[in-house]
């Protein structure tokens, strides 16, 4: 994956990209992160990237020209690629909230252009005529899109072969599987009076798998019951959940999205 980040704060990417799993992946040639200073695409002597908003009001607005030109130059690296095959992602609090499904949608692309918004916002023409995706990382407001772009890069890169240990890790992790992960333990078996589950040390792999699946289900029901609506559940899963008082919906014949008590 080739990432093209457009930002007013290129320095912000040096640390996170170099000193992390991503840095290791970049040095191994599995991905690249090209950071472009939007200001380098401005035409005036002061490098003016923003301007007052039409209609008046507080807050400056990022001008369209430098962002269009920087994006077009990034896309020029893909001359043989179909238009739209390289997503142009605008990071803004108004966007679609990032989740693992959106991450999976972005992951197969050969490259990603990430536009970091700032100030009051960006000229609407960037959103309407340049960006293919408008993405937020959650319901809170950041000072800029830089941290959000790093979150997208990190989450998407986990699906680039070789970036994380094994493909299994990615397929079995929380959320991708549709359920939260079961609890994890390592040595020592007992620490300050806190025990670890006997079953995990039993060597009985069928029992271990069953325990892990049930813990995943229990934890998902307790913390994120919404995920159970779309998770791939077996008859045994449903039976276990029913024992916990969950009676989800009977295979999509109900519009009720909230868990109901059993019975
Ligand atoms: Cl992508 N940008 C900003 N400025 N704030 C945010 C965000 C993005 N996502 C959540 N909050």
Short mmCIF file of C-alpha atoms and ligand atoms in Angstrom, two decimals:
data_model
loop_
_atom_site.label_atom_id
_atom_site.label_comp_id
_atom_site.label_asym_id
_atom_site.label_seq_id
_atom_site.Cartn_x
_atom_site.Cartn_y
_atom_site.Cartn_z
CA UNK A 1 0.00 0.00 0.00
CA UNK A 2 1.21 3.47 -0.84
CA UNK A 3 -0.11 6.25 1.37
CA UNK A 4 -0.04 9.87 0.21
CA UNK A 5 -0.73 12.20 3.12
CA UNK A 6 -1.57 15.85 2.45
CA UNK A 7 -1.13 17.98 5.55
CA UNK A 8 -0.14 21.37 6.91
CA UNK A 9 1.90 19.55 9.60
CA UNK A 10 4.17 17.07 7.82
CA UNK A 11 6.47 16.81 10.88
CA UNK A 12 3.63 15.19 12.81
CA UNK A 13 4.08 11.97 10.81
CA UNK A 14 7.82 11.45 11.30
CA UNK A 15 7.67 9.71 14.70
CA UNK A 16 4.61 7.50 14.33
CA UNK A 17 5.60 6.31 10.88
CA UNK A 18 9.26 5.63 11.62
CA UNK A 19 9.04 4.20 15.10
CA UNK A 20 6.40 1.53 14.93
CA UNK A 21 5.35 -1.63 13.19
CA UNK A 22 4.65 0.65 10.23
CA UNK A 23 8.27 1.84 10.14
CA UNK A 24 9.44 -1.74 10.11
CA UNK A 25 6.99 -2.55 7.30
CA UNK A 26 8.13 0.51 5.34
CA UNK A 27 11.80 -0.46 5.66
CA UNK A 28 10.88 -3.93 4.41
CA UNK A 29 9.17 -2.36 1.39
CA UNK A 30 5.68 -3.56 2.33
CA UNK A 31 4.25 -0.04 2.35
CA UNK A 32 5.28 3.57 1.85
CA UNK A 33 4.09 6.81 3.43
CA UNK A 34 4.72 9.91 1.37
CA UNK A 35 3.92 13.06 3.32
CA UNK A 36 3.23 16.22 1.33
CA UNK A 37 3.08 19.70 2.82
CA UNK A 38 -0.06 21.33 1.40
CA UNK A 39 1.79 24.64 1.69
CA UNK A 40 4.26 23.52 -0.97
CA UNK A 41 1.38 23.69 -3.47
CA UNK A 42 0.50 27.29 -2.69
CA UNK A 43 1.37 29.95 -5.27
CA UNK A 44 1.92 33.13 -3.25
CA UNK A 45 5.08 34.21 -1.42
CA UNK A 46 3.54 33.61 2.02
CA UNK A 47 2.39 30.10 1.28
CA UNK A 48 -1.22 30.89 2.06
CA UNK A 49 -3.15 27.65 2.41
CA UNK A 50 -6.25 29.09 4.04
CA UNK A 51 -8.59 32.06 3.63
CA UNK A 52 -11.60 33.78 5.19
CA UNK A 53 -14.92 32.08 4.60
CA UNK A 54 -17.48 33.49 2.21
CA UNK A 55 -20.42 34.75 4.19
CA UNK A 56 -18.26 35.67 7.15
CA UNK A 57 -17.72 33.87 10.41
CA UNK A 58 -14.98 32.63 12.68
CA UNK A 59 -12.37 30.24 11.43
CA UNK A 60 -10.33 30.03 8.30
CA UNK A 61 -11.03 27.61 5.48
CA UNK A 62 -8.44 25.56 3.59
CA UNK A 63 -8.28 26.76 0.00
CA UNK A 64 -9.15 24.25 -2.72
CA UNK A 65 -6.34 24.84 -5.24
CA UNK A 66 -3.35 23.48 -3.29
CA UNK A 67 -5.34 20.42 -2.17
CA UNK A 68 -6.62 19.65 -5.70
CA UNK A 69 -3.13 20.04 -7.18
CA UNK A 70 -1.39 17.97 -4.52
CA UNK A 71 -4.02 15.23 -4.88
CA UNK A 72 -3.75 15.24 -8.68
CA UNK A 73 0.00 14.89 -8.41
CA UNK A 74 -0.35 11.96 -6.00
CA UNK A 75 -2.86 10.28 -8.37
CA UNK A 76 -0.49 10.79 -11.30
CA UNK A 77 1.61 8.01 -9.76
CA UNK A 78 -1.15 5.62 -10.92
CA UNK A 79 -1.47 6.37 -14.65
CA UNK A 80 -2.74 2.92 -15.56
CA UNK A 81 -5.25 2.80 -12.74
CA UNK A 82 -8.97 3.23 -13.18
CA UNK A 83 -10.39 6.45 -11.84
CA UNK A 84 -11.61 5.96 -8.28
CA UNK A 85 -9.41 2.89 -7.69
CA UNK A 86 -7.16 5.01 -5.48
CA UNK A 87 -9.47 6.35 -2.77
CA UNK A 88 -9.14 10.02 -1.89
CA UNK A 89 -10.00 10.19 1.78
CA UNK A 90 -10.89 13.47 3.45
CA UNK A 91 -10.45 13.25 7.21
CA UNK A 92 -13.12 15.34 8.89
CA UNK A 93 -15.44 15.07 11.88
CA UNK A 94 -18.38 15.10 9.44
CA UNK A 95 -17.31 11.89 7.75
CA UNK A 96 -18.51 8.32 7.94
CA UNK A 97 -17.28 6.85 11.22
CA UNK A 98 -14.34 4.53 10.66
CA UNK A 99 -14.97 0.91 11.49
CA UNK A 100 -13.43 -2.39 10.49
CA UNK A 101 -15.78 -2.71 7.52
CA UNK A 102 -14.56 0.58 6.07
CA UNK A 103 -10.97 -0.45 6.81
CA UNK A 104 -11.55 -3.63 4.79
CA UNK A 105 -13.05 -1.58 1.95
CA UNK A 106 -9.93 0.58 1.74
CA UNK A 107 -7.36 -2.18 2.24
CA UNK A 108 -7.31 -3.68 -1.30
CA UNK A 109 -6.51 -0.34 -3.02
CA UNK A 110 -3.00 0.12 -4.49
CA UNK A 111 -2.76 3.51 -2.80
CA UNK A 112 -4.65 5.92 -0.58
CA UNK A 113 -4.64 9.71 -0.62
CA UNK A 114 -5.35 11.10 2.86
CA UNK A 115 -6.30 14.76 3.13
CA UNK A 116 -5.95 16.17 6.64
CA UNK A 117 -8.48 18.91 7.26
CA UNK A 118 -7.78 21.82 9.58
CA UNK A 119 -9.04 25.12 10.98
CA UNK A 120 -12.78 25.52 10.58
CA UNK A 121 -12.66 23.08 7.70
CA UNK A 122 -11.85 22.68 4.03
CA UNK A 123 -13.54 24.29 1.06
CA UNK A 124 -16.61 22.18 0.30
CA UNK A 125 -15.45 21.55 -3.27
CA UNK A 126 -12.74 19.28 -1.90
CA UNK A 127 -15.45 17.14 -0.31
CA UNK A 128 -17.88 17.24 -3.22
CA UNK A 129 -15.54 17.04 -6.23
CA UNK A 130 -12.26 15.53 -5.10
CA UNK A 131 -12.70 13.18 -2.15
CA UNK A 132 -14.17 9.73 -2.72
CA UNK A 133 -14.55 9.14 1.03
CA UNK A 134 -15.20 11.46 3.96
CA UNK A 135 -14.00 9.75 7.13
CA UNK A 136 -14.19 10.55 10.84
CA UNK A 137 -12.60 8.42 13.55
CA UNK A 138 -15.29 9.04 16.16
CA UNK A 139 -17.68 11.45 17.76
CA UNK A 140 -15.27 13.98 19.23
CA UNK A 141 -13.38 16.86 17.66
CA UNK A 142 -9.64 16.86 17.02
CA UNK A 143 -7.54 19.90 16.15
CA UNK A 144 -6.80 18.39 12.77
CA UNK A 145 -7.01 15.29 10.63
CA UNK A 146 -3.40 14.17 11.22
CA UNK A 147 -4.07 11.73 14.07
CA UNK A 148 -7.10 10.44 12.18
CA UNK A 149 -4.96 9.82 9.07
CA UNK A 150 -2.49 7.86 11.20
CA UNK A 151 -5.32 5.80 12.62
CA UNK A 152 -6.50 4.96 9.08
CA UNK A 153 -2.95 4.09 7.99
CA UNK A 154 -2.41 1.86 11.01
CA UNK A 155 -5.73 0.02 10.72
CA UNK A 156 -5.47 -0.48 6.93
CA UNK A 157 -1.83 -1.60 7.09
CA UNK A 158 -2.73 -4.55 9.29
CA UNK A 159 -4.27 -6.05 6.15
CA UNK A 160 -1.13 -5.64 4.07
CA UNK A 161 0.49 -9.09 3.98
CA UNK A 162 3.57 -9.26 6.19
CA UNK A 163 2.86 -6.17 8.30
CA UNK A 164 1.53 -8.09 11.29
CA UNK A 165 2.88 -11.44 12.42
CA UNK A 166 0.47 -13.81 10.76
CA UNK A 167 -2.67 -13.57 8.70
CA UNK A 168 -4.39 -15.53 11.45
CA UNK A 169 -3.89 -12.67 13.88
CA UNK A 170 -5.78 -10.35 11.60
CA UNK A 171 -8.64 -12.74 10.88
CA UNK A 172 -9.09 -13.75 14.50
CA UNK A 173 -8.75 -10.39 16.18
CA UNK A 174 -11.58 -8.60 17.86
CA UNK A 175 -14.11 -7.04 15.51
CA UNK A 176 -12.86 -8.69 12.29
CA UNK A 177 -14.35 -11.92 13.62
CA UNK A 178 -17.49 -10.01 14.55
CA UNK A 179 -16.98 -10.65 18.27
CA UNK A 180 -14.77 -9.18 20.97
CA UNK A 181 -11.69 -11.16 21.84
CA UNK A 182 -11.62 -13.63 24.73
CA UNK A 183 -9.38 -12.79 27.74
CA UNK A 184 -5.66 -13.55 27.35
CA UNK A 185 -3.25 -14.83 30.01
CA UNK A 186 0.44 -15.61 30.18
CA UNK A 187 2.85 -16.70 32.92
CA UNK A 188 2.90 -16.70 35.86
CA UNK A 189 -0.09 -18.98 36.39
CA UNK A 190 -0.66 -17.30 39.73
CA UNK A 191 0.32 -13.71 40.45
CA UNK A 192 -0.35 -11.88 43.72
CA UNK A 193 -3.17 -14.25 44.43
CA UNK A 194 -4.74 -13.75 41.00
CA UNK A 195 -5.32 -17.04 39.22
CA UNK A 196 -5.49 -17.92 35.55
CA UNK A 197 -8.18 -20.24 34.16
CA UNK A 198 -7.26 -23.88 34.69
CA UNK A 199 -8.73 -24.89 31.33
CA UNK A 200 -6.12 -22.86 29.42
CA UNK A 201 -3.39 -24.92 31.04
CA UNK A 202 -5.18 -28.23 30.58
CA UNK A 203 -3.77 -29.04 27.15
CA UNK A 204 -7.28 -30.00 25.99
CA UNK A 205 -7.59 -27.95 22.83
CA UNK A 206 -11.25 -28.67 22.19
CA UNK A 207 -12.05 -27.45 25.71
CA UNK A 208 -9.79 -24.42 25.27
CA UNK A 209 -11.50 -23.47 21.98
CA UNK A 210 -14.91 -23.85 23.59
CA UNK A 211 -13.92 -21.73 26.60
CA UNK A 212 -12.50 -18.99 24.35
CA UNK A 213 -15.57 -18.92 22.13
CA UNK A 214 -17.87 -18.69 25.14
CA UNK A 215 -15.79 -15.93 26.74
CA UNK A 216 -15.91 -14.01 23.44
CA UNK A 217 -19.67 -14.37 23.36
CA UNK A 218 -20.06 -13.42 27.03
CA UNK A 219 -17.85 -10.37 26.70
CA UNK A 220 -19.52 -9.25 23.47
CA UNK A 221 -22.96 -9.58 25.06
CA UNK A 222 -21.83 -7.57 28.09
CA UNK A 223 -19.97 -4.81 26.26
CA UNK A 224 -21.12 -4.68 22.66
CA UNK A 225 -24.46 -6.47 22.25
CA UNK A 226 -24.90 -4.60 18.96
CA UNK A 227 -22.14 -6.75 17.43
CA UNK A 228 -24.14 -9.92 18.05
CA UNK A 229 -26.73 -8.73 15.52
CA UNK A 230 -24.29 -9.22 12.65
CA UNK A 231 -21.90 -11.82 14.06
CA UNK A 232 -21.72 -15.27 12.49
CA UNK A 233 -23.26 -17.40 15.24
CA UNK A 234 -23.60 -21.16 15.35
CA UNK A 235 -26.48 -23.00 16.97
CA UNK A 236 -24.17 -23.76 19.91
CA UNK A 237 -23.33 -20.04 20.21
CA UNK A 238 -27.02 -19.14 20.31
CA UNK A 239 -27.69 -21.78 22.91
CA UNK A 240 -24.88 -20.46 25.10
CA UNK A 241 -26.11 -16.87 24.67
CA UNK A 242 -29.66 -17.93 25.48
CA UNK A 243 -28.31 -19.31 28.76
CA UNK A 244 -26.99 -15.81 29.46
CA UNK A 245 -30.38 -14.28 28.84
CA UNK A 246 -29.82 -13.22 25.24
CA UNK A 247 -32.42 -14.08 22.67
CA UNK A 248 -31.15 -12.03 19.72
CA UNK A 249 -33.26 -12.00 16.65
CA UNK A 250 -34.31 -15.19 14.97
CA UNK A 251 -32.30 -14.84 11.75
CA UNK A 252 -33.36 -11.45 10.59
CA UNK A 253 -37.14 -11.66 10.92
CA UNK A 254 -37.25 -8.85 13.46
CA UNK A 255 -36.48 -5.17 13.34
CA UNK A 256 -35.71 -5.07 17.02
CA UNK A 257 -32.06 -4.11 17.33
CA UNK A 258 -31.73 -4.33 21.06
CA UNK A 259 -31.17 -7.51 23.00
CA UNK A 260 -34.28 -8.75 24.74
CA UNK A 261 -34.41 -10.80 27.88
CA UNK A 262 -34.99 -14.49 27.26
CA UNK A 263 -38.37 -16.06 27.78
CL1 LIG B 1 -11.06 12.92 10.82
N1 LIG B 1 -10.85 15.23 12.06
C1 LIG B 1 -11.06 16.05 13.10
N2 LIG B 1 -10.61 17.29 13.03
N3 LIG B 1 -11.71 15.68 14.19
C2 LIG B 1 -12.14 14.43 14.23
C3 LIG B 1 -11.96 13.52 13.20
C4 LIG B 1 -11.30 13.96 12.09
N4 LIG B 1 -12.52 12.35 13.54
C5 LIG B 1 -13.02 12.54 14.75
N5 LIG B 1 -12.80 13.79 15.17
#
